[in-house]
Structures are given as structure tokens and as C-alpha cells.
mmCIF file of C-alpha atoms and ligand atoms in Angstrom:
data_model
loop_
_atom_site.group_PDB
_atom_site.id
_atom_site.type_symbol
_atom_site.label_atom_id
_atom_site.label_comp_id
_atom_site.label_asym_id
_atom_site.label_seq_id
_atom_site.Cartn_x
_atom_site.Cartn_y
_atom_site.Cartn_z
ATOM 1 C CA UNK A 12 67.023 132.520 51.183
ATOM 2 C CA UNK A 13 63.585 133.452 52.336
ATOM 3 C CA UNK A 14 61.351 131.446 54.744
ATOM 4 C CA UNK A 15 58.145 132.972 55.724
ATOM 5 C CA UNK A 16 55.268 131.330 57.970
ATOM 6 C CA UNK A 17 51.884 132.490 57.862
ATOM 7 C CA UNK A 18 49.495 131.755 60.657
ATOM 8 C CA UNK A 19 45.908 132.659 62.188
ATOM 9 C CA UNK A 20 46.064 135.092 64.862
ATOM 10 C CA UNK A 21 42.679 134.676 66.353
ATOM 11 C CA UNK A 22 40.346 131.465 66.198
ATOM 12 C CA UNK A 23 40.836 130.457 62.597
ATOM 13 C CA UNK A 24 39.058 131.466 59.254
ATOM 14 C CA UNK A 25 41.174 134.778 59.294
ATOM 15 C CA UNK A 26 41.437 134.619 55.684
ATOM 16 C CA UNK A 27 44.861 132.922 55.422
ATOM 17 C CA UNK A 28 44.067 131.453 52.154
ATOM 18 C CA UNK A 29 43.916 134.554 50.319
ATOM 19 C CA UNK A 30 46.998 136.225 52.211
ATOM 20 C CA UNK A 31 48.976 133.257 51.254
ATOM 21 C CA UNK A 32 47.679 133.298 47.629
ATOM 22 C CA UNK A 33 48.508 136.863 47.276
ATOM 23 C CA UNK A 34 51.980 136.565 48.766
ATOM 24 C CA UNK A 35 52.775 133.467 46.510
ATOM 25 C CA UNK A 36 51.782 135.378 43.323
ATOM 26 C CA UNK A 37 54.090 138.180 44.436
ATOM 27 C CA UNK A 38 56.959 136.311 45.810
ATOM 28 C CA UNK A 39 57.018 133.345 43.680
ATOM 29 C CA UNK A 40 57.981 130.488 46.085
ATOM 30 C CA UNK A 41 59.432 127.483 44.661
ATOM 31 C CA UNK A 42 57.726 125.581 47.541
ATOM 32 C CA UNK A 43 54.300 126.131 49.507
ATOM 33 C CA UNK A 44 54.174 123.729 52.194
ATOM 34 C CA UNK A 45 51.401 123.070 55.108
ATOM 35 C CA UNK A 46 51.684 122.662 58.475
ATOM 36 C CA UNK A 47 49.005 122.134 61.214
ATOM 37 C CA UNK A 48 46.719 119.460 62.100
ATOM 38 C CA UNK A 49 45.112 118.199 58.937
ATOM 39 C CA UNK A 50 41.646 118.228 56.917
ATOM 40 C CA UNK A 51 39.702 119.884 59.820
ATOM 41 C CA UNK A 52 40.811 123.214 58.453
ATOM 42 C CA UNK A 53 39.280 124.646 55.381
ATOM 43 C CA UNK A 54 40.807 127.451 53.052
ATOM 44 C CA UNK A 55 38.856 129.332 50.662
ATOM 45 C CA UNK A 56 40.207 131.087 47.919
ATOM 46 C CA UNK A 57 38.390 132.895 45.269
ATOM 47 C CA UNK A 58 39.184 133.912 41.994
ATOM 48 C CA UNK A 59 36.488 135.574 39.944
ATOM 49 C CA UNK A 60 33.253 133.808 40.361
ATOM 50 C CA UNK A 61 35.059 130.656 41.357
ATOM 51 C CA UNK A 62 35.484 129.625 44.989
ATOM 52 C CA UNK A 63 37.875 126.845 46.011
ATOM 53 C CA UNK A 64 37.346 125.277 49.302
ATOM 54 C CA UNK A 65 40.236 122.830 50.203
ATOM 55 C CA UNK A 66 41.215 121.149 53.348
ATOM 56 C CA UNK A 67 44.519 119.285 52.591
ATOM 57 C CA UNK A 68 46.006 120.951 49.540
ATOM 58 C CA UNK A 69 47.953 124.282 50.486
ATOM 59 C CA UNK A 70 45.867 127.296 49.617
ATOM 60 C CA UNK A 71 48.642 128.949 47.776
ATOM 61 C CA UNK A 72 48.041 126.255 45.030
ATOM 62 C CA UNK A 73 46.506 129.043 43.101
ATOM 63 C CA UNK A 74 50.038 130.274 42.298
ATOM 64 C CA UNK A 75 51.156 127.522 39.554
ATOM 65 C CA UNK A 76 54.874 127.998 39.863
ATOM 66 C CA UNK A 77 55.110 126.462 43.198
ATOM 67 C CA UNK A 78 55.459 122.849 44.504
ATOM 68 C CA UNK A 79 53.007 122.064 47.129
ATOM 69 C CA UNK A 80 53.883 119.819 50.064
ATOM 70 C CA UNK A 81 52.313 118.605 53.170
ATOM 71 C CA UNK A 82 54.784 118.498 56.225
ATOM 72 C CA UNK A 83 55.338 115.528 58.318
ATOM 73 C CA UNK A 84 53.633 116.770 61.305
ATOM 74 C CA UNK A 85 50.375 116.750 59.522
ATOM 75 C CA UNK A 86 47.721 114.219 59.367
ATOM 76 C CA UNK A 87 46.631 113.037 55.769
ATOM 77 C CA UNK A 88 43.153 111.652 55.055
ATOM 78 C CA UNK A 89 44.151 109.868 51.844
ATOM 79 C CA UNK A 90 40.250 110.214 50.490
ATOM 80 C CA UNK A 91 40.372 114.023 51.037
ATOM 81 C CA UNK A 92 43.705 114.452 49.551
ATOM 82 C CA UNK A 93 43.215 112.370 46.216
ATOM 83 C CA UNK A 94 39.733 113.928 45.799
ATOM 84 C CA UNK A 95 41.186 117.366 46.230
ATOM 85 C CA UNK A 96 44.403 117.281 44.144
ATOM 86 C CA UNK A 97 42.097 116.093 41.247
ATOM 87 C CA UNK A 98 39.506 119.073 41.915
ATOM 88 C CA UNK A 99 41.997 121.674 41.686
ATOM 89 C CA UNK A 100 44.346 119.947 39.284
ATOM 90 C CA UNK A 101 47.806 119.699 41.220
ATOM 91 C CA UNK A 102 48.238 116.036 40.730
ATOM 92 C CA UNK A 103 51.760 116.696 39.274
ATOM 93 C CA UNK A 104 52.958 119.098 41.673
ATOM 94 C CA UNK A 105 52.062 117.982 44.999
ATOM 95 C CA UNK A 106 54.007 115.887 47.554
ATOM 96 C CA UNK A 107 53.169 114.507 51.002
ATOM 97 C CA UNK A 108 56.032 113.653 53.666
ATOM 98 C CA UNK A 109 56.273 109.983 54.058
ATOM 99 C CA UNK A 110 55.836 110.241 57.903
ATOM 100 C CA UNK A 111 52.555 112.034 58.210
ATOM 101 C CA UNK A 112 49.972 110.341 60.199
ATOM 102 C CA UNK A 113 47.009 108.684 58.454
ATOM 103 C CA UNK A 114 43.209 109.371 59.144
ATOM 104 C CA UNK A 115 41.382 106.516 58.990
ATOM 105 C CA UNK A 116 37.677 105.793 58.430
ATOM 106 C CA UNK A 117 37.467 104.545 62.138
ATOM 107 C CA UNK A 118 39.087 107.851 63.441
ATOM 108 C CA UNK A 119 36.080 109.800 61.622
ATOM 109 C CA UNK A 120 33.576 107.639 63.164
ATOM 110 C CA UNK A 121 35.197 107.926 66.798
ATOM 111 C CA UNK A 122 35.441 111.675 66.370
ATOM 112 C CA UNK A 123 31.500 111.942 65.070
ATOM 113 C CA UNK A 124 30.553 109.232 67.763
ATOM 114 C CA UNK A 125 32.210 110.776 70.741
ATOM 115 C CA UNK A 126 29.832 112.807 73.058
ATOM 116 C CA UNK A 127 32.952 114.710 74.542
ATOM 117 C CA UNK A 128 34.705 115.641 71.087
ATOM 118 C CA UNK A 129 31.577 116.065 68.984
ATOM 119 C CA UNK A 130 29.095 118.014 71.373
ATOM 120 C CA UNK A 131 31.234 119.202 74.212
ATOM 121 C CA UNK A 132 34.222 120.517 72.166
ATOM 122 C CA UNK A 133 32.349 120.928 69.195
ATOM 123 C CA UNK A 134 34.825 119.321 66.829
ATOM 124 C CA UNK A 135 34.967 119.674 63.138
ATOM 125 C CA UNK A 136 34.245 115.720 62.849
ATOM 126 C CA UNK A 137 37.068 115.111 60.538
ATOM 127 C CA UNK A 138 38.879 112.452 62.574
ATOM 128 C CA UNK A 139 41.791 114.507 63.517
ATOM 129 C CA UNK A 140 41.568 114.244 67.385
ATOM 130 C CA UNK A 141 41.339 110.386 67.538
ATOM 131 C CA UNK A 142 44.006 110.249 64.629
ATOM 132 C CA UNK A 143 46.561 112.453 66.551
ATOM 133 C CA UNK A 144 45.621 110.243 69.733
ATOM 134 C CA UNK A 145 46.653 106.997 67.747
ATOM 135 C CA UNK A 146 49.683 108.976 66.452
ATOM 136 C CA UNK A 147 50.656 109.531 70.061
ATOM 137 C CA UNK A 148 50.200 105.889 70.974
ATOM 138 C CA UNK A 149 52.157 105.004 68.022
ATOM 139 C CA UNK A 150 49.305 102.884 66.552
ATOM 140 C CA UNK A 151 48.686 105.212 63.455
ATOM 141 C CA UNK A 152 49.856 104.372 60.054
ATOM 142 C CA UNK A 153 51.849 106.796 57.993
ATOM 143 C CA UNK A 154 51.499 107.999 54.520
ATOM 144 C CA UNK A 155 54.624 105.763 53.536
ATOM 145 C CA UNK A 156 52.420 102.816 54.411
ATOM 146 C CA UNK A 157 49.695 103.547 51.796
ATOM 147 C CA UNK A 158 50.110 102.224 48.226
ATOM 148 C CA UNK A 159 47.527 104.998 46.870
ATOM 149 C CA UNK A 160 49.995 107.821 48.160
ATOM 150 C CA UNK A 161 53.183 106.107 46.590
ATOM 151 C CA UNK A 162 53.476 108.541 43.826
ATOM 152 C CA UNK A 163 53.409 111.513 46.310
ATOM 153 C CA UNK A 164 55.482 110.699 48.909
ATOM 154 C CA UNK A 165 58.698 112.409 49.688
ATOM 155 C CA UNK A 166 61.017 113.761 52.338
ATOM 156 C CA UNK A 167 59.295 117.446 52.820
ATOM 157 C CA UNK A 168 61.819 118.332 55.521
ATOM 158 C CA UNK A 169 64.900 117.468 53.129
ATOM 159 C CA UNK A 170 63.315 119.127 50.113
ATOM 160 C CA UNK A 171 62.487 122.487 51.928
ATOM 161 C CA UNK A 172 65.931 122.779 53.672
ATOM 162 C CA UNK A 173 67.507 122.115 50.185
ATOM 163 C CA UNK A 174 65.349 125.017 48.540
ATOM 164 C CA UNK A 175 66.578 127.163 51.289
ATOM 165 C CA UNK A 176 70.100 126.351 50.665
ATOM 166 C CA UNK A 177 69.601 127.287 47.301
ATOM 167 C CA UNK A 178 68.313 130.754 47.946
ATOM 168 C CA UNK A 179 64.675 129.979 47.015
ATOM 169 C CA UNK A 180 61.658 131.373 48.570
ATOM 170 C CA UNK A 181 59.673 129.088 50.690
ATOM 171 C CA UNK A 182 56.224 129.759 52.138
ATOM 172 C CA UNK A 183 54.851 127.591 55.398
ATOM 173 C CA UNK A 184 51.322 127.728 55.608
ATOM 174 C CA UNK A 185 49.674 127.221 59.190
ATOM 175 C CA UNK A 186 45.915 126.392 59.630
ATOM 176 C CA UNK A 187 43.153 127.284 62.042
ATOM 177 C CA UNK A 188 44.232 129.920 64.552
ATOM 178 C CA UNK A 189 46.047 130.670 67.650
ATOM 179 C CA UNK A 190 43.114 130.492 69.983
ATOM 180 C CA UNK A 191 42.519 126.913 69.448
ATOM 181 C CA UNK A 192 46.129 125.892 69.859
ATOM 182 C CA UNK A 193 46.381 122.733 72.270
ATOM 183 C CA UNK A 194 48.984 124.576 74.292
ATOM 184 C CA UNK A 195 48.255 128.255 74.076
ATOM 185 C CA UNK A 196 44.427 128.282 73.386
ATOM 186 C CA UNK A 197 41.149 127.988 75.430
ATOM 187 C CA UNK A 198 41.767 124.243 76.540
ATOM 188 C CA UNK A 199 39.830 121.915 76.504
ATOM 189 C CA UNK A 200 37.950 123.834 73.459
ATOM 190 C CA UNK A 201 40.969 123.666 71.174
ATOM 191 C CA UNK A 202 42.264 121.427 68.257
ATOM 192 C CA UNK A 203 44.425 118.614 68.676
ATOM 193 C CA UNK A 204 47.654 120.319 67.971
ATOM 194 C CA UNK A 205 49.363 123.460 68.781
ATOM 195 C CA UNK A 206 48.729 126.023 65.955
ATOM 196 C CA UNK A 207 51.683 128.654 66.502
ATOM 197 C CA UNK A 208 54.229 129.560 64.300
ATOM 198 C CA UNK A 209 56.911 127.363 65.888
ATOM 199 C CA UNK A 210 54.532 124.366 65.247
ATOM 200 C CA UNK A 211 54.211 125.062 61.758
ATOM 201 C CA UNK A 212 58.020 125.343 61.436
ATOM 202 C CA UNK A 213 58.410 122.139 63.302
ATOM 203 C CA UNK A 214 55.646 120.206 61.183
ATOM 204 C CA UNK A 215 57.869 121.072 58.212
ATOM 205 C CA UNK A 216 61.191 119.959 59.629
ATOM 206 C CA UNK A 217 62.447 123.615 59.332
ATOM 207 C CA UNK A 218 64.463 124.798 62.197
ATOM 208 C CA UNK A 219 63.902 128.225 64.045
ATOM 209 C CA UNK A 220 66.963 129.675 62.826
ATOM 210 C CA UNK A 221 65.798 129.465 59.049
ATOM 211 C CA UNK A 222 62.663 131.327 59.645
ATOM 212 C CA UNK A 223 62.928 135.238 58.055
ATOM 213 C CA UNK A 224 59.279 136.110 58.497
ATOM 214 C CA UNK A 225 56.386 135.246 60.666
ATOM 215 C CA UNK A 226 52.929 137.124 59.246
ATOM 216 C CA UNK A 227 50.043 136.363 61.634
ATOM 217 C CA UNK A 228 46.752 137.266 60.204
ATOM 218 C CA UNK A 229 44.066 138.885 62.043
ATOM 219 C CA UNK A 230 40.238 139.644 61.117
ATOM 220 C CA UNK A 231 38.890 143.060 61.794
ATOM 221 C CA UNK A 232 35.848 140.913 63.336
ATOM 222 C CA UNK A 233 37.228 137.633 64.687
ATOM 223 C CA UNK A 234 35.091 134.751 64.641
ATOM 224 C CA UNK A 235 34.912 131.434 66.367
ATOM 225 C CA UNK A 236 33.132 128.181 65.534
ATOM 226 C CA UNK A 237 32.186 125.420 67.976
ATOM 227 C CA UNK A 238 32.224 125.808 71.697
ATOM 228 C CA UNK A 239 34.531 127.671 73.764
ATOM 229 C CA UNK A 240 35.157 131.162 75.487
ATOM 230 C CA UNK A 241 35.062 134.137 73.040
ATOM 231 C CA UNK A 242 35.525 137.131 75.356
ATOM 232 C CA UNK A 243 34.467 139.903 72.646
ATOM 233 C CA UNK A 244 31.845 137.846 71.050
ATOM 234 C CA UNK A 245 28.773 140.166 70.213
ATOM 235 C CA UNK A 246 25.117 139.145 70.323
ATOM 236 C CA UNK A 247 23.706 137.720 67.055
ATOM 237 C CA UNK A 248 21.551 140.397 66.445
ATOM 238 C CA UNK A 249 24.311 142.875 66.761
ATOM 239 C CA UNK A 250 26.237 141.008 63.887
ATOM 240 C CA UNK A 251 23.068 140.604 61.878
ATOM 241 C CA UNK A 252 22.646 144.304 62.016
ATOM 242 C CA UNK A 253 26.226 144.919 60.721
ATOM 243 C CA UNK A 254 25.436 142.455 58.016
ATOM 244 C CA UNK A 255 28.126 139.921 58.826
ATOM 245 C CA UNK A 256 27.151 136.343 58.678
ATOM 246 C CA UNK A 257 29.694 133.469 58.029
ATOM 247 C CA UNK A 258 29.561 129.618 57.763
ATOM 248 C CA UNK A 259 32.412 127.187 58.221
ATOM 249 C CA UNK A 260 34.352 125.832 55.069
ATOM 250 C CA UNK A 261 34.296 122.313 56.455
ATOM 251 C CA UNK A 262 31.293 122.134 58.815
ATOM 252 C CA UNK A 263 28.967 124.694 57.083
ATOM 253 C CA UNK A 264 28.067 125.642 60.955
ATOM 254 C CA UNK A 265 27.389 129.393 61.495
ATOM 255 C CA UNK A 266 30.692 131.267 63.059
ATOM 256 C CA UNK A 267 30.081 133.173 66.015
ATOM 257 C CA UNK A 268 31.292 136.995 65.412
ATOM 258 C CA UNK A 269 33.157 139.277 67.805
ATOM 259 C CA UNK A 270 34.858 142.643 67.932
ATOM 260 C CA UNK A 271 38.513 143.240 67.896
ATOM 261 C CA UNK A 272 40.455 142.003 70.873
ATOM 262 C CA UNK A 273 43.523 143.918 71.235
ATOM 263 C CA UNK A 274 44.908 141.872 74.374
ATOM 264 C CA UNK A 275 44.663 138.734 72.378
ATOM 265 C CA UNK A 276 46.148 140.105 69.583
ATOM 266 C CA UNK A 277 49.102 141.151 71.577
ATOM 267 C CA UNK A 278 49.639 137.869 73.179
ATOM 268 C CA UNK A 279 49.042 136.038 69.856
ATOM 269 C CA UNK A 280 51.714 138.129 68.015
ATOM 270 C CA UNK A 281 53.992 137.353 70.880
ATOM 271 C CA UNK A 282 53.914 133.678 71.117
ATOM 272 C CA UNK A 283 53.733 133.674 67.157
ATOM 273 C CA UNK A 284 57.018 135.798 67.223
ATOM 274 C CA UNK A 285 55.275 137.931 64.794
ATOM 275 C CA UNK A 286 57.357 140.023 62.348
ATOM 276 C CA UNK A 287 54.383 141.560 60.406
ATOM 277 C CA UNK A 288 50.758 141.231 60.400
ATOM 278 C CA UNK A 289 47.852 140.964 58.093
ATOM 279 C CA UNK A 290 44.396 142.496 58.670
ATOM 280 C CA UNK A 291 41.533 140.926 56.842
ATOM 281 C CA UNK A 292 37.964 142.132 56.577
ATOM 282 C CA UNK A 293 38.633 145.881 57.005
ATOM 283 C CA UNK A 294 35.650 147.016 54.478
ATOM 284 C CA UNK A 295 33.699 145.568 57.372
ATOM 285 C CA UNK A 296 34.923 148.318 59.661
ATOM 286 C CA UNK A 297 33.996 150.619 57.032
ATOM 287 C CA UNK A 298 32.484 149.441 53.802
ATOM 288 C CA UNK A 299 33.657 152.513 51.985
ATOM 289 C CA UNK A 300 37.117 150.908 52.104
ATOM 290 C CA UNK A 301 35.835 147.803 50.029
ATOM 291 C CA UNK A 302 38.168 146.771 47.044
ATOM 292 C CA UNK A 303 40.582 149.636 47.973
ATOM 293 C CA UNK A 304 44.396 148.787 46.902
ATOM 294 C CA UNK A 305 46.200 151.896 48.242
ATOM 295 C CA UNK A 306 46.632 152.985 51.862
ATOM 296 C CA UNK A 307 46.060 156.566 51.169
ATOM 297 C CA UNK A 308 42.552 155.642 50.048
ATOM 298 C CA UNK A 309 41.401 154.084 53.191
ATOM 299 C CA UNK A 310 38.809 156.103 55.217
ATOM 300 C CA UNK A 311 39.930 157.737 58.454
ATOM 301 C CA UNK A 312 37.877 155.213 60.534
ATOM 302 C CA UNK A 313 39.852 152.344 58.654
ATOM 303 C CA UNK A 314 43.189 154.003 59.437
ATOM 304 C CA UNK A 315 42.203 154.545 62.971
ATOM 305 C CA UNK A 316 41.700 150.804 63.192
ATOM 306 C CA UNK A 317 44.894 149.860 61.801
ATOM 307 C CA UNK A 318 46.754 152.105 63.841
ATOM 308 C CA UNK A 319 45.154 150.670 67.083
ATOM 309 C CA UNK A 320 45.950 147.165 65.599
ATOM 310 C CA UNK A 321 49.636 148.049 65.084
ATOM 311 C CA UNK A 322 49.756 149.290 68.770
ATOM 312 C CA UNK A 323 48.192 146.122 70.108
ATOM 313 C CA UNK A 324 50.372 143.696 67.945
ATOM 314 C CA UNK A 325 53.524 146.061 68.345
ATOM 315 C CA UNK A 326 54.703 145.083 64.608
ATOM 316 C CA UNK A 327 53.462 146.934 61.389
ATOM 317 C CA UNK A 328 50.508 145.912 59.521
ATOM 318 C CA UNK A 329 51.707 145.224 56.046
ATOM 319 C CA UNK A 330 48.986 143.489 54.344
ATOM 320 C CA UNK A 331 45.140 144.695 54.558
ATOM 321 C CA UNK A 332 42.595 142.674 52.836
ATOM 322 C CA UNK A 333 39.519 144.891 51.386
ATOM 323 C CA UNK A 334 37.231 142.246 49.893
ATOM 324 C CA UNK A 335 37.201 138.582 48.948
ATOM 325 C CA UNK A 336 39.083 138.868 45.463
ATOM 326 C CA UNK A 337 42.649 138.200 45.217
ATOM 327 C CA UNK A 338 43.213 141.660 43.788
ATOM 328 C CA UNK A 339 41.507 143.544 46.616
ATOM 329 C CA UNK A 340 44.471 144.059 48.770
ATOM 330 C CA UNK A 341 46.870 146.732 50.179
ATOM 331 C CA UNK A 342 50.488 145.579 50.205
ATOM 332 C CA UNK A 343 52.934 147.620 52.182
ATOM 333 C CA UNK A 344 55.602 145.041 52.516
ATOM 334 C CA UNK A 345 58.017 147.049 50.378
ATOM 335 C CA UNK A 346 57.623 150.040 52.628
ATOM 336 C CA UNK A 347 58.898 148.808 55.913
HETATM 337 P P1 LIG B 430 38.717 119.478 65.688
HETATM 338 O O1 LIG B 430 39.889 120.595 65.551
HETATM 339 O O2 LIG B 430 37.947 119.000 64.791
HETATM 340 O O3 LIG B 430 39.085 118.470 66.984
HETATM 341 O O4 LIG B 430 37.711 120.822 66.802
HETATM 342 C C1 LIG B 430 38.241 121.241 67.873
HETATM 343 C C2 LIG B 430 37.786 122.817 67.694
HETATM 344 O O5 LIG B 430 38.523 123.561 66.934
HETATM 345 C C3 LIG B 430 36.248 123.113 67.638
HETATM 346 O O6 LIG B 430 35.822 124.120 68.347
HETATM 347 C C4 LIG B 430 36.211 123.289 66.035
HETATM 348 O O7 LIG B 430 35.185 124.072 65.662
HETATM 349 C C5 LIG B 430 37.612 124.156 66.060
HETATM 350 N N1 LIG B 430 38.373 124.210 64.859
HETATM 351 C C6 LIG B 430 39.026 122.965 64.214
HETATM 352 N N2 LIG B 430 39.518 123.447 62.956
HETATM 353 C C7 LIG B 430 39.122 124.679 62.789
HETATM 354 C C8 LIG B 430 39.370 125.446 61.830
HETATM 355 O O8 LIG B 430 39.790 125.511 60.603
HETATM 356 N N3 LIG B 430 38.860 126.962 61.812
HETATM 357 C C9 LIG B 430 38.204 127.306 63.057
HETATM 358 N N4 LIG B 430 37.820 126.443 63.911
HETATM 359 C C10 LIG B 430 38.534 125.129 63.858
HETATM 360 MG MG1 LIG B 431 38.764 127.671 57.855
#
């Protein structure tokens, strides 16, 4: 059996989607299941000219051999879910745990209408905070209560644990990033739930003893959307000079850009129980690395960056993304 968790190590948008897609194509999981908050997170996967932005469907959907699932800890917005499964054509291989909390239109209105959430915290306005609040108050409806989800409802925890009993490969896909964890992040400028690897396991009903690998994804230049402290943030003029500009998948807001934060990487790796790390955007450290697929071909500058990152994280960097395409990656997992 093999069960891996993939989570974001900084403030989200580290490029987990591509890492999950790459691992899926290589490791051929029978199940890819999502933990995390819900449709406030956006994953972008690019294949050729086409860019897929999804918020509910696990980004590993690009590997057609996997059954896709959404764990019971996650919030489901049935409108987003039903729209996305048709958009990416996965209707016949996706399931939702019947216990998932449901996001109602009213939660979205409360999120967007709240001065505190929308303006002070800078929420994504997707209703996740108010829906999680109603879930804690035991007012929220569950996925099994909605007739339009009836075809998709299953016991995700049961199915994942059974797959592991049968020696199948399972990927648990986290969302967002460590720095916006409700428990470990920069409270109150955080999301409405923990985002660490333990939470992703719990969201899927997988016990800690069944996890083999925790892959934490770090971005060479971390970014942050919304309000809150960001100790290595650089002035907008500097990121402009470097040619780095990013916009959110869900909110299209411009992301704040910073430099590598070794201390945050260390802390995040520790709490996530990182076994190996992925670094994305190395081509931004040195554009000469764009599209490189072999470690030896990386420049001196890039290799020095990776070595420093490994020292900070305390674990090997086994995946290095060198561009937006699925094929633009160095995979060293076989070598550790
Ligand atoms: P909420 O999760 O929509 O309530 O937003 C709370 C904070 O988390 C805001 O600063 C958001 O910008 C941030 N946030 C939520 N989801 C994501 C994500 O997927 N990537 C990056 N930041 C996020
Ligand atoms: Mg995102």
C-alpha cells in the first residue's frame, strides 16, 4: 500500500495542482481524494494550450485512471461541483462523502457581506467561513441531504481504507497553504480550517499510521493573496523588475510576492511531517532553468538554491518544477 499527502508549504498557490498531476501520471493511483476547506481553493493545471482551473475536483483529475473523491471534512458547493464535473468530464468517476458540509447561497452572501471577512481578512467570498461556522454549530446540511448529489455520494473513508488494504496507491490532495492554517498560520488572517497534512488525512478518514509520504510543495518565490503578515514580501516594483506577476485562480486578485523564507519552510516542514519536498518556479530563480528535466542541467544558481532549501526543510527536494507544462519537471524520487 502507499498513501501520500501533498500539501502547500507557504501561503497557497505553490503549484500543488501540477505536482499532484505529475505524481498521478507516474504512480497511477486508484484514488485521488481531496481534503481541505472547500471551493475557496483553486488549482490550475496546464496541458498544452489548455488551462484547467478547478476548485472542487481534485487537480489530479488529469490522470484518467483514478477515481476522484472529496473527503468528509471538505465543504461542498453543489453548484460549483456540478458545473466543474461537466466542464472537465469526470462525471462517471467522482464521488463525494455523504458527510461533507454544504455551502448554501446564504453562506456566500454572508461571506461577501461581512465587513470583517471580506475587508479585514480578505476572504475569497466563496462562503467557506460561514459554512464551516454553521457546521460547527451543527446547522449545516450534509451532501447526503441533497438529491442533486445522490449519484455521487459514497463513504470516502471506507473506500480509501479498503484501497489501501488492497495495496493500491492513494493520493490525498491538500489545498491552500500552511501559512493560512486556522491553527498554525497567521491568525486571524487565515482560512476557516487547518491546512496541514494531519488535517488532510483526517478529512479523508485516514489514520496517521497509514500515511507513507508527506510531500510539501514550496514555491521559490512564495506568494500571498489577501491580508496578513508576509515577512519576506518584496515591494511591487521589485517583483515587477523580476517579471513576476500572479493573479488568483478564484478571486483574480493580484498576489503579493516574496522571497524564499527559510524559517517558515523549516517550521512548515516540521508541522507537516514532511518526508520530501517539491520546489516550484525554479525558472524564476534563474530563467536558464526553464523547461529543464534533468538535475545536472540546472544552473549553479539554481542548484545552490535547492541545496539551501534542503538545508532549511531538513528533507530532500525530490521534485523540481521548471515551467508550467506537466512535462517541465525534474523527478528525483527514485534516487532517494
Ligand atoms: P477564506 O478562506 O475565503 O475565508 O479566506 C481567508 C484568507 O485565506 C484570505 O486571505 C484568502 O485570500 C486566503 N485564501 C483562501 N483560499 C486560498 C487559496 O486557495 N490560496 C491562497 N490563499 C487563499
Ligand atoms: Mg490556488
